[in-house]
Amino acid sequence: MTSQKSSISTFAFTFLNALKGNFILPLLNTIALIGIAPLSCFLFITRFKMGYYGYVEADLTGPGITNRENVITDLYKYVVFNDFEAVFANVAIHFLIIVVSILLAVLMFRFINSKKTVNVYYSLGITRGNQYFARYLSGLLMMTVSIAIPFLICLFINISVFGSSKELWSAILFYIGGYCSLSFFTFSLTAAVISGVGTIAEGIAFSGILMLSPTMLIFSIEQLMKKLTWGAPFGNYFYYYDTGTNSLLTKAGFLNPILFLFKDLAKTGALSRESKDLPFEWTAPQWSGVIIWLAAAVIMFGVGLSVYKRRKAEIAGFFGTNKWLNFISVFVFGFFAVSICVNAIPNLAIAIVAGVAIFTVIYALADFVFIRNFKEW
């Protein structure tokens, strides 16, 4: 019984210590998100009431409209991001959350990449599994809070102007759940990566490469399809008809940890109508992508936990110790370079030779950097 209490005590201590030692980055994330989401929402509503969007006012003058404040409530059910700012805001938030999640995971587990601290932490009275889980949970908690607060502020702003509605609550929950799934997967991936490499630099670099890998590979496949197959259906533009086909990146967005949210978030930023005589046309957010990537985060947590338990303390401070990550990085960049060459050079034979040559150069450089090993980083 005493042993169980001691285990709970050391787990709680590790959890709280991780919170106290790493809260600055999530706090900065919260401040940055407040500067994007609630501020954008507040400014749009304020400008609308002040007549900044005058062309809308002109279309609505007449019976039934008594003052300027009533116009926005006639046209909008809620506003998180207006149509003009939604794309830019979502890109900025995606970038911010991915970067912060990577850096936070690296900070949470940075001790295992230092010879001076790794043995100290491993000798504490807590199992490796509990140590990993406690730090992992503290990281997820901080990211959840840093994402939820800005969008809850958006919720209060909207309630004060439009009132409460199921559409508003659904949108806010979708933004929080969607961005949390993005953060959880990125954090889980980075925690797994940092557990399997010897240096902090590798942890950041490999995490970024793995997050970009689906985008680069899908783009590369599309480029090769255009060059090597007849009638490739993706990413074509027909000048005569002034129309085109969706890219493979768009079609396969659900397979991409960076892009799986974009399509659904674009429909969730605001609910509006052209006239108060028309009904609001609302479609409930699609949670399938969020659930899939939350499940992927859970799987990645399991991978990271397994890697962390089996990690050899001796690799701390050494560069190029993970052969699998070395190979994946070389392959992704090499394949990307080959696809660009094949698509850009008209002569197919020359394009293939050039692509193979570039791949060989990339492999040789990687072989020198990773396999020849610089020892200390």
mmCIF file of C-alpha atoms in Angstrom:
data_model
loop_
_atom_site.group_PDB
_atom_site.id
_atom_site.type_symbol
_atom_site.label_atom_id
_atom_site.label_comp_id
_atom_site.label_asym_id
_atom_site.label_seq_id
_atom_site.Cartn_x
_atom_site.Cartn_y
_atom_site.Cartn_z
ATOM 1 C CA MET A 1 0.000 0.000 0.000
ATOM 2 C CA THR A 2 2.808 2.367 0.833
ATOM 3 C CA SER A 3 4.440 1.625 -2.494
ATOM 4 C CA GLN A 4 1.224 2.512 -4.348
ATOM 5 C CA LYS A 5 0.917 5.836 -2.478
ATOM 6 C CA SER A 6 4.557 6.582 -3.202
ATOM 7 C CA SER A 7 4.022 5.856 -6.893
ATOM 8 C CA ILE A 8 1.017 8.199 -7.032
ATOM 9 C CA SER A 9 2.977 10.867 -5.175
ATOM 10 C CA THR A 10 5.953 10.738 -7.545
ATOM 11 C CA PHE A 11 3.611 10.751 -10.570
ATOM 12 C CA ALA A 12 1.801 13.841 -9.256
ATOM 13 C CA PHE A 13 5.105 15.530 -8.454
ATOM 14 C CA THR A 14 6.423 14.841 -11.983
ATOM 15 C CA PHE A 15 3.160 16.076 -13.508
ATOM 16 C CA LEU A 16 3.081 19.316 -11.505
ATOM 17 C CA ASN A 17 6.795 19.914 -11.934
ATOM 18 C CA ALA A 18 6.403 19.590 -15.715
ATOM 19 C CA LEU A 19 3.575 22.153 -15.603
ATOM 20 C CA LYS A 20 5.583 24.640 -13.547
ATOM 21 C CA GLY A 21 8.697 24.284 -15.651
ATOM 22 C CA ASN A 22 7.171 24.573 -19.108
ATOM 23 C CA PHE A 23 4.102 26.846 -18.922
ATOM 24 C CA ILE A 24 5.697 29.865 -20.622
ATOM 25 C CA LEU A 25 5.395 28.537 -24.183
ATOM 26 C CA PRO A 26 1.682 27.589 -23.876
ATOM 27 C CA LEU A 27 1.059 30.977 -22.263
ATOM 28 C CA LEU A 28 2.625 32.722 -25.261
ATOM 29 C CA ASN A 29 0.514 30.499 -27.502
ATOM 30 C CA THR A 30 -2.622 31.635 -25.652
ATOM 31 C CA ILE A 31 -1.692 35.295 -26.078
ATOM 32 C CA ALA A 32 -0.952 34.826 -29.776
ATOM 33 C CA LEU A 33 -4.247 32.994 -30.373
ATOM 34 C CA ILE A 34 -6.149 35.734 -28.545
ATOM 35 C CA GLY A 35 -4.530 38.193 -30.949
ATOM 36 C CA ILE A 36 -5.832 36.121 -33.879
ATOM 37 C CA ALA A 37 -9.266 34.711 -32.977
ATOM 38 C CA PRO A 38 -11.094 36.899 -30.407
ATOM 39 C CA LEU A 39 -9.519 40.086 -31.725
ATOM 40 C CA SER A 40 -10.542 39.261 -35.288
ATOM 41 C CA CYS A 41 -14.066 38.442 -34.131
ATOM 42 C CA PHE A 42 -14.367 41.640 -32.066
ATOM 43 C CA LEU A 43 -12.968 43.886 -34.798
ATOM 44 C CA PHE A 44 -15.283 42.461 -37.452
ATOM 45 C CA ILE A 45 -18.381 43.014 -35.302
ATOM 46 C CA THR A 46 -17.262 46.517 -34.308
ATOM 47 C CA ARG A 47 -16.441 47.542 -37.877
ATOM 48 C CA PHE A 48 -19.725 46.142 -39.147
ATOM 49 C CA LYS A 49 -21.688 48.172 -36.606
ATOM 50 C CA MET A 50 -19.722 51.285 -37.518
ATOM 51 C CA GLY A 51 -20.615 50.901 -41.180
ATOM 52 C CA TYR A 52 -17.147 49.780 -42.262
ATOM 53 C CA TYR A 53 -18.810 47.258 -44.590
ATOM 54 C CA GLY A 54 -21.010 49.938 -46.094
ATOM 55 C CA TYR A 55 -22.036 47.951 -49.153
ATOM 56 C CA VAL A 56 -23.934 45.585 -46.851
ATOM 57 C CA GLU A 57 -25.694 48.494 -45.175
ATOM 58 C CA ALA A 58 -26.843 49.847 -48.542
ATOM 59 C CA ASP A 59 -28.490 46.573 -49.451
ATOM 60 C CA LEU A 60 -30.446 46.503 -46.223
ATOM 61 C CA THR A 61 -31.847 50.017 -45.873
ATOM 62 C CA GLY A 62 -35.613 49.999 -45.698
ATOM 63 C CA PRO A 63 -38.526 48.795 -43.576
ATOM 64 C CA GLY A 64 -37.704 46.504 -40.697
ATOM 65 C CA ILE A 65 -34.233 47.951 -40.029
ATOM 66 C CA THR A 66 -34.335 50.582 -37.298
ATOM 67 C CA ASN A 67 -30.677 51.062 -36.431
ATOM 68 C CA ARG A 68 -27.199 49.954 -37.383
ATOM 69 C CA GLU A 69 -26.762 47.480 -34.499
ATOM 70 C CA ASN A 70 -29.684 45.380 -35.703
ATOM 71 C CA VAL A 71 -28.163 44.773 -39.131
ATOM 72 C CA ILE A 72 -25.475 42.317 -38.046
ATOM 73 C CA THR A 73 -27.901 40.257 -35.982
ATOM 74 C CA ASP A 74 -30.203 40.025 -38.998
ATOM 75 C CA LEU A 75 -27.424 38.735 -41.231
ATOM 76 C CA TYR A 76 -25.296 36.616 -38.887
ATOM 77 C CA LYS A 77 -26.033 33.826 -36.452
ATOM 78 C CA TYR A 78 -22.452 33.902 -35.200
ATOM 79 C CA VAL A 79 -19.005 35.069 -36.331
ATOM 80 C CA VAL A 80 -15.688 33.531 -35.316
ATOM 81 C CA PHE A 81 -13.863 34.489 -38.515
ATOM 82 C CA ASN A 82 -15.495 36.344 -41.383
ATOM 83 C CA ASP A 83 -15.088 34.957 -44.898
ATOM 84 C CA PHE A 84 -12.271 37.354 -45.843
ATOM 85 C CA GLU A 85 -10.090 36.537 -42.847
ATOM 86 C CA ALA A 86 -10.902 32.858 -42.276
ATOM 87 C CA VAL A 87 -8.277 31.408 -44.628
ATOM 88 C CA PHE A 88 -5.440 33.619 -43.382
ATOM 89 C CA ALA A 89 -6.417 33.094 -39.747
ATOM 90 C CA ASN A 90 -6.599 29.319 -40.125
ATOM 91 C CA VAL A 91 -3.202 29.189 -41.835
ATOM 92 C CA ALA A 92 -1.677 31.308 -39.058
ATOM 93 C CA ILE A 93 -3.259 29.209 -36.298
ATOM 94 C CA HIS A 94 -2.219 25.943 -37.960
ATOM 95 C CA PHE A 95 1.378 27.138 -38.215
ATOM 96 C CA LEU A 96 1.392 28.466 -34.656
ATOM 97 C CA ILE A 97 -0.061 25.332 -33.066
ATOM 98 C CA ILE A 98 2.247 22.983 -34.979
ATOM 99 C CA VAL A 99 5.366 24.978 -34.070
ATOM 100 C CA VAL A 100 4.381 25.424 -30.417
ATOM 101 C CA SER A 101 3.439 21.741 -30.048
ATOM 102 C CA ILE A 102 6.789 20.635 -31.464
ATOM 103 C CA LEU A 103 8.773 23.015 -29.265
ATOM 104 C CA LEU A 104 6.779 22.162 -26.143
ATOM 105 C CA ALA A 105 7.328 18.421 -26.611
ATOM 106 C CA VAL A 106 11.042 19.040 -27.097
ATOM 107 C CA LEU A 107 11.156 21.157 -23.925
ATOM 108 C CA MET A 108 9.218 18.552 -21.919
ATOM 109 C CA PHE A 109 11.631 15.762 -22.830
ATOM 110 C CA ARG A 110 14.853 17.691 -23.448
ATOM 111 C CA PHE A 111 16.516 16.145 -20.397
ATOM 112 C CA ILE A 112 16.962 12.815 -22.211
ATOM 113 C CA ASN A 113 19.223 14.471 -24.801
ATOM 114 C CA SER A 114 21.779 15.668 -22.284
ATOM 115 C CA LYS A 115 24.411 13.408 -20.737
ATOM 116 C CA LYS A 116 24.350 15.541 -17.604
ATOM 117 C CA THR A 117 20.641 15.065 -16.874
ATOM 118 C CA VAL A 118 19.509 11.801 -18.461
ATOM 119 C CA ASN A 119 20.931 9.506 -15.790
ATOM 120 C CA VAL A 120 19.641 11.753 -13.023
ATOM 121 C CA TYR A 121 16.074 11.595 -14.310
ATOM 122 C CA TYR A 122 16.273 7.872 -15.007
ATOM 123 C CA SER A 123 17.415 7.226 -11.436
ATOM 124 C CA LEU A 124 14.447 9.018 -9.845
ATOM 125 C CA GLY A 125 11.925 6.928 -7.912
ATOM 126 C CA ILE A 126 9.467 6.688 -10.803
ATOM 127 C CA THR A 127 9.235 4.212 -13.650
ATOM 128 C CA ARG A 128 10.024 5.343 -17.176
ATOM 129 C CA GLY A 129 6.440 4.678 -18.208
ATOM 130 C CA ASN A 130 4.965 6.858 -15.468
ATOM 131 C CA GLN A 131 7.548 9.553 -16.101
ATOM 132 C CA TYR A 132 6.682 9.682 -19.805
ATOM 133 C CA PHE A 133 2.930 9.592 -19.136
ATOM 134 C CA ALA A 134 3.074 12.361 -16.499
ATOM 135 C CA ARG A 135 4.997 14.704 -18.768
ATOM 136 C CA TYR A 136 2.838 13.779 -21.743
ATOM 137 C CA LEU A 137 -0.391 14.552 -19.861
ATOM 138 C CA SER A 138 0.942 17.866 -18.585
ATOM 139 C CA GLY A 139 1.844 18.882 -22.135
ATOM 140 C CA LEU A 140 -1.609 17.978 -23.479
ATOM 141 C CA LEU A 141 -3.288 19.850 -20.619
ATOM 142 C CA MET A 142 -1.315 23.019 -21.281
ATOM 143 C CA MET A 143 -2.008 22.905 -25.009
ATOM 144 C CA THR A 144 -5.722 22.242 -24.431
ATOM 145 C CA VAL A 145 -6.039 25.236 -22.114
ATOM 146 C CA SER A 146 -4.023 27.492 -24.438
ATOM 147 C CA ILE A 147 -6.327 26.591 -27.350
ATOM 148 C CA ALA A 148 -9.624 26.617 -25.434
ATOM 149 C CA ILE A 149 -9.283 30.037 -23.757
ATOM 150 C CA PRO A 150 -9.162 32.161 -26.961
ATOM 151 C CA PHE A 151 -12.149 30.382 -28.516
ATOM 152 C CA LEU A 152 -14.140 30.574 -25.285
ATOM 153 C CA ILE A 153 -13.557 34.333 -25.430
ATOM 154 C CA CYS A 154 -14.987 34.220 -28.966
ATOM 155 C CA LEU A 155 -17.968 32.355 -27.531
ATOM 156 C CA PHE A 156 -18.661 35.081 -24.938
ATOM 157 C CA ILE A 157 -18.295 37.835 -27.549
ATOM 158 C CA ASN A 158 -20.793 36.103 -29.818
ATOM 159 C CA ILE A 159 -23.284 35.425 -27.019
ATOM 160 C CA SER A 160 -23.178 39.104 -26.036
ATOM 161 C CA VAL A 161 -24.046 40.139 -29.617
ATOM 162 C CA PHE A 162 -26.050 37.287 -31.188
ATOM 163 C CA GLY A 163 -27.177 35.284 -28.192
ATOM 164 C CA SER A 164 -26.576 31.610 -27.549
ATOM 165 C CA SER A 165 -27.378 29.008 -30.205
ATOM 166 C CA LYS A 166 -26.552 25.398 -30.963
ATOM 167 C CA GLU A 167 -24.778 26.524 -34.154
ATOM 168 C CA LEU A 168 -22.454 28.802 -32.174
ATOM 169 C CA TRP A 169 -21.654 26.167 -29.543
ATOM 170 C CA SER A 170 -21.085 23.572 -32.249
ATOM 171 C CA ALA A 171 -18.641 25.852 -34.085
ATOM 172 C CA ILE A 172 -16.672 26.743 -30.944
ATOM 173 C CA LEU A 173 -16.424 23.110 -29.851
ATOM 174 C CA PHE A 174 -15.307 22.145 -33.348
ATOM 175 C CA TYR A 175 -12.564 24.785 -33.371
ATOM 176 C CA ILE A 176 -11.325 23.683 -29.949
ATOM 177 C CA GLY A 177 -11.584 19.965 -30.725
ATOM 178 C CA GLY A 178 -10.062 20.328 -34.183
ATOM 179 C CA TYR A 179 -7.067 22.373 -33.118
ATOM 180 C CA CYS A 180 -6.563 20.147 -30.062
ATOM 181 C CA SER A 181 -6.434 17.086 -32.322
ATOM 182 C CA LEU A 182 -3.819 18.846 -34.478
ATOM 183 C CA SER A 183 -1.822 19.785 -31.377
ATOM 184 C CA PHE A 184 -2.149 16.356 -29.735
ATOM 185 C CA PHE A 185 -0.911 14.524 -32.817
ATOM 186 C CA THR A 186 1.994 16.935 -33.336
ATOM 187 C CA PHE A 187 2.947 16.769 -29.649
ATOM 188 C CA SER A 188 2.673 12.945 -29.613
ATOM 189 C CA LEU A 189 4.757 12.622 -32.767
ATOM 190 C CA THR A 190 7.472 14.922 -31.433
ATOM 191 C CA ALA A 191 7.548 13.170 -28.047
ATOM 192 C CA ALA A 192 8.078 9.868 -29.876
ATOM 193 C CA VAL A 193 10.776 11.366 -32.093
ATOM 194 C CA ILE A 194 12.674 13.068 -29.266
ATOM 195 C CA SER A 195 12.608 9.766 -27.372
ATOM 196 C CA GLY A 196 14.336 8.032 -30.271
ATOM 197 C CA VAL A 197 17.112 10.487 -31.109
ATOM 198 C CA GLY A 198 20.191 11.762 -29.339
ATOM 199 C CA THR A 199 19.990 15.531 -29.846
ATOM 200 C CA ILE A 200 17.453 18.312 -29.551
ATOM 201 C CA ALA A 201 18.252 19.534 -33.069
ATOM 202 C CA GLU A 202 17.309 16.134 -34.486
ATOM 203 C CA GLY A 203 14.104 16.100 -32.453
ATOM 204 C CA ILE A 204 12.964 19.397 -33.964
ATOM 205 C CA ALA A 205 14.151 18.622 -37.497
ATOM 206 C CA PHE A 206 12.748 15.094 -37.728
ATOM 207 C CA SER A 207 9.419 16.145 -36.222
ATOM 208 C CA GLY A 208 9.073 18.892 -38.796
ATOM 209 C CA ILE A 209 10.033 16.529 -41.612
ATOM 210 C CA LEU A 210 7.528 13.874 -40.518
ATOM 211 C CA MET A 211 4.743 16.461 -40.305
ATOM 212 C CA LEU A 212 5.591 17.654 -43.821
ATOM 213 C CA SER A 213 6.130 14.164 -45.256
ATOM 214 C CA PRO A 214 2.503 13.445 -46.271
ATOM 215 C CA THR A 215 2.308 16.808 -48.065
ATOM 216 C CA MET A 216 5.598 16.257 -49.880
ATOM 217 C CA LEU A 217 4.846 12.648 -50.824
ATOM 218 C CA ILE A 218 1.312 13.355 -52.093
ATOM 219 C CA PHE A 219 2.556 16.355 -54.058
ATOM 220 C CA SER A 220 5.370 14.240 -55.529
ATOM 221 C CA ILE A 221 2.946 11.489 -56.572
ATOM 222 C CA GLU A 222 0.775 14.070 -58.321
ATOM 223 C CA GLN A 223 3.775 15.456 -60.229
ATOM 224 C CA LEU A 224 4.808 11.970 -61.363
ATOM 225 C CA MET A 225 1.238 11.130 -62.405
ATOM 226 C CA LYS A 226 1.114 14.227 -64.615
ATOM 227 C CA LYS A 227 4.334 13.251 -66.361
ATOM 228 C CA LEU A 228 4.098 9.476 -66.544
ATOM 229 C CA THR A 229 0.381 8.821 -67.110
ATOM 230 C CA TRP A 230 -2.165 9.932 -69.674
ATOM 231 C CA GLY A 231 -5.148 11.909 -68.435
ATOM 232 C CA ALA A 232 -3.970 12.405 -64.845
ATOM 233 C CA PRO A 233 -7.110 13.722 -63.098
ATOM 234 C CA PHE A 234 -5.517 15.903 -60.425
ATOM 235 C CA GLY A 235 -4.180 19.447 -60.429
ATOM 236 C CA ASN A 236 -4.944 20.314 -64.065
ATOM 237 C CA TYR A 237 -6.027 23.695 -65.410
ATOM 238 C CA PHE A 238 -7.878 24.014 -68.715
ATOM 239 C CA TYR A 239 -7.246 27.485 -70.120
ATOM 240 C CA TYR A 240 -9.872 27.259 -72.849
ATOM 241 C CA TYR A 241 -12.657 26.520 -70.363
ATOM 242 C CA ASP A 242 -11.107 28.588 -67.533
ATOM 243 C CA THR A 243 -11.569 25.728 -65.099
ATOM 244 C CA GLY A 244 -9.493 23.068 -63.428
ATOM 245 C CA THR A 245 -9.489 19.931 -61.279
ATOM 246 C CA ASN A 246 -8.708 19.637 -57.607
ATOM 247 C CA SER A 247 -5.173 18.740 -56.648
ATOM 248 C CA LEU A 248 -4.363 15.387 -55.099
ATOM 249 C CA LEU A 249 -3.399 17.274 -51.926
ATOM 250 C CA THR A 250 -6.967 18.552 -51.684
ATOM 251 C CA LYS A 251 -8.508 15.165 -52.439
ATOM 252 C CA ALA A 252 -6.287 13.371 -49.939
ATOM 253 C CA GLY A 253 -6.438 16.106 -47.308
ATOM 254 C CA PHE A 254 -7.943 13.729 -44.727
ATOM 255 C CA LEU A 255 -4.680 11.737 -44.839
ATOM 256 C CA ASN A 256 -2.598 14.802 -44.074
ATOM 257 C CA PRO A 257 -2.009 15.924 -40.454
ATOM 258 C CA ILE A 258 -1.526 19.497 -41.648
ATOM 259 C CA LEU A 259 -4.479 19.771 -44.030
ATOM 260 C CA PHE A 260 -7.226 17.559 -42.583
ATOM 261 C CA LEU A 261 -8.912 20.507 -40.814
ATOM 262 C CA PHE A 262 -8.816 23.160 -43.536
ATOM 263 C CA LYS A 263 -11.857 22.147 -45.552
ATOM 264 C CA ASP A 264 -14.205 21.813 -42.592
ATOM 265 C CA LEU A 265 -12.925 24.893 -40.767
ATOM 266 C CA ALA A 266 -13.546 26.988 -43.873
ATOM 267 C CA LYS A 267 -17.270 26.226 -43.508
ATOM 268 C CA THR A 268 -17.392 26.896 -39.770
ATOM 269 C CA GLY A 269 -16.014 30.435 -39.410
ATOM 270 C CA ALA A 270 -19.394 32.176 -39.601
ATOM 271 C CA LEU A 271 -23.063 31.486 -40.280
ATOM 272 C CA SER A 272 -24.645 34.196 -42.441
ATOM 273 C CA ARG A 273 -27.409 34.874 -44.928
ATOM 274 C CA GLU A 274 -27.973 37.452 -47.679
ATOM 275 C CA SER A 275 -31.206 38.804 -46.219
ATOM 276 C CA LYS A 276 -33.190 38.456 -43.012
ATOM 277 C CA ASP A 277 -36.030 37.030 -45.103
ATOM 278 C CA LEU A 278 -33.908 34.011 -45.981
ATOM 279 C CA PRO A 279 -33.219 31.122 -43.587
ATOM 280 C CA PHE A 280 -29.775 30.370 -42.175
ATOM 281 C CA GLU A 281 -28.370 27.331 -43.983
ATOM 282 C CA TRP A 282 -26.334 25.447 -41.413
ATOM 283 C CA THR A 283 -24.446 22.206 -41.784
ATOM 284 C CA ALA A 284 -23.109 20.508 -38.668
ATOM 285 C CA PRO A 285 -19.294 20.236 -38.567
ATOM 286 C CA GLN A 286 -17.822 16.918 -39.651
ATOM 287 C CA TRP A 287 -15.964 15.372 -36.719
ATOM 288 C CA SER A 288 -14.669 12.307 -38.560
ATOM 289 C CA GLY A 289 -11.269 13.842 -39.376
ATOM 290 C CA VAL A 290 -10.837 15.101 -35.816
ATOM 291 C CA ILE A 291 -11.650 11.676 -34.382
ATOM 292 C CA ILE A 292 -9.297 9.908 -36.816
ATOM 293 C CA TRP A 293 -6.367 12.144 -35.928
ATOM 294 C CA LEU A 294 -7.112 11.925 -32.205
ATOM 295 C CA ALA A 295 -6.903 8.147 -32.638
ATOM 296 C CA ALA A 296 -3.626 8.635 -34.521
ATOM 297 C CA ALA A 297 -2.351 10.701 -31.574
ATOM 298 C CA VAL A 298 -3.212 7.847 -29.198
ATOM 299 C CA ILE A 299 -1.340 5.389 -31.424
ATOM 300 C CA MET A 300 1.626 7.744 -31.585
ATOM 301 C CA PHE A 301 1.554 8.031 -27.788
ATOM 302 C CA GLY A 302 1.867 4.248 -27.596
ATOM 303 C CA VAL A 303 4.790 4.316 -30.019
ATOM 304 C CA GLY A 304 6.506 7.071 -28.053
ATOM 305 C CA LEU A 305 5.987 5.270 -24.739
ATOM 306 C CA SER A 306 7.505 2.082 -26.151
ATOM 307 C CA VAL A 307 10.486 3.959 -27.601
ATOM 308 C CA TYR A 308 11.007 5.876 -24.346
ATOM 309 C CA LYS A 309 11.016 2.703 -22.244
ATOM 310 C CA ARG A 310 13.590 1.047 -24.515
ATOM 311 C CA ARG A 311 15.751 4.101 -25.063
ATOM 312 C CA LYS A 312 19.441 3.708 -24.320
ATOM 313 C CA ALA A 313 20.814 6.494 -22.163
ATOM 314 C CA GLU A 314 24.138 6.216 -24.025
ATOM 315 C CA ILE A 315 22.772 7.899 -27.183
ATOM 316 C CA ALA A 316 22.245 11.222 -25.381
ATOM 317 C CA GLY A 317 24.245 13.929 -27.118
ATOM 318 C CA PHE A 318 25.098 11.829 -30.172
ATOM 319 C CA PHE A 319 23.968 12.740 -33.671
ATOM 320 C CA GLY A 320 22.557 10.332 -36.268
ATOM 321 C CA THR A 321 21.752 7.406 -33.998
ATOM 322 C CA ASN A 322 18.267 6.647 -35.373
ATOM 323 C CA LYS A 323 18.614 4.809 -38.701
ATOM 324 C CA TRP A 324 14.878 4.721 -39.396
ATOM 325 C CA LEU A 325 14.425 8.473 -39.130
ATOM 326 C CA ASN A 326 17.600 9.031 -41.135
ATOM 327 C CA PHE A 327 16.235 6.838 -43.939
ATOM 328 C CA ILE A 328 12.759 8.413 -43.937
ATOM 329 C CA SER A 329 14.189 11.930 -44.134
ATOM 330 C CA VAL A 330 16.509 11.053 -47.017
ATOM 331 C CA PHE A 331 13.769 9.215 -48.905
ATOM 332 C CA VAL A 332 11.183 12.000 -48.569
ATOM 333 C CA PHE A 333 13.501 14.748 -49.780
ATOM 334 C CA GLY A 334 15.031 12.542 -52.462
ATOM 335 C CA PHE A 335 11.639 11.438 -53.802
ATOM 336 C CA PHE A 336 10.418 15.044 -53.760
ATOM 337 C CA ALA A 337 13.473 16.193 -55.742
ATOM 338 C CA VAL A 338 13.032 13.370 -58.280
ATOM 339 C CA SER A 339 9.377 14.275 -58.864
ATOM 340 C CA ILE A 340 10.227 17.945 -59.421
ATOM 341 C CA CYS A 341 12.938 17.013 -61.945
ATOM 342 C CA VAL A 342 10.741 14.532 -63.823
ATOM 343 C CA ASN A 343 7.923 17.055 -64.119
ATOM 344 C CA ALA A 344 10.113 20.042 -65.005
ATOM 345 C CA ILE A 345 12.369 18.502 -67.683
ATOM 346 C CA PRO A 346 10.571 17.777 -71.004
ATOM 347 C CA ASN A 347 12.736 14.820 -72.009
ATOM 348 C CA LEU A 348 11.709 11.896 -69.804
ATOM 349 C CA ALA A 349 15.032 10.017 -70.062
ATOM 350 C CA ILE A 350 17.053 13.108 -69.098
ATOM 351 C CA ALA A 351 14.555 13.898 -66.329
ATOM 352 C CA ILE A 352 14.949 10.425 -64.801
ATOM 353 C CA VAL A 353 18.764 10.601 -64.961
ATOM 354 C CA ALA A 354 18.729 14.074 -63.377
ATOM 355 C CA GLY A 355 16.324 12.892 -60.674
ATOM 356 C CA VAL A 356 18.469 9.880 -59.817
ATOM 357 C CA ALA A 357 21.570 12.096 -59.717
ATOM 358 C CA ILE A 358 19.910 14.529 -57.305
ATOM 359 C CA PHE A 359 18.677 11.658 -55.136
ATOM 360 C CA THR A 360 22.240 10.277 -55.040
ATOM 361 C CA VAL A 361 23.625 13.660 -53.960
ATOM 362 C CA ILE A 362 21.010 13.964 -51.208
ATOM 363 C CA TYR A 363 21.776 10.434 -50.014
ATOM 364 C CA ALA A 364 25.533 11.105 -50.013
ATOM 365 C CA LEU A 365 25.103 14.275 -47.964
ATOM 366 C CA ALA A 366 22.815 12.511 -45.518
ATOM 367 C CA ASP A 367 25.251 9.591 -45.289
ATOM 368 C CA PHE A 368 28.025 11.988 -44.341
ATOM 369 C CA VAL A 369 25.936 13.904 -41.795
ATOM 370 C CA PHE A 370 24.076 11.016 -40.159
ATOM 371 C CA ILE A 371 26.138 7.872 -40.593
ATOM 372 C CA ARG A 372 29.621 9.347 -40.299
ATOM 373 C CA ASN A 373 28.375 11.000 -37.098
ATOM 374 C CA PHE A 374 29.603 14.261 -35.634
ATOM 375 C CA LYS A 375 29.468 12.689 -32.144
ATOM 376 C CA GLU A 376 28.495 15.646 -29.934
ATOM 377 C CA TRP A 377 25.874 18.127 -31.185
#
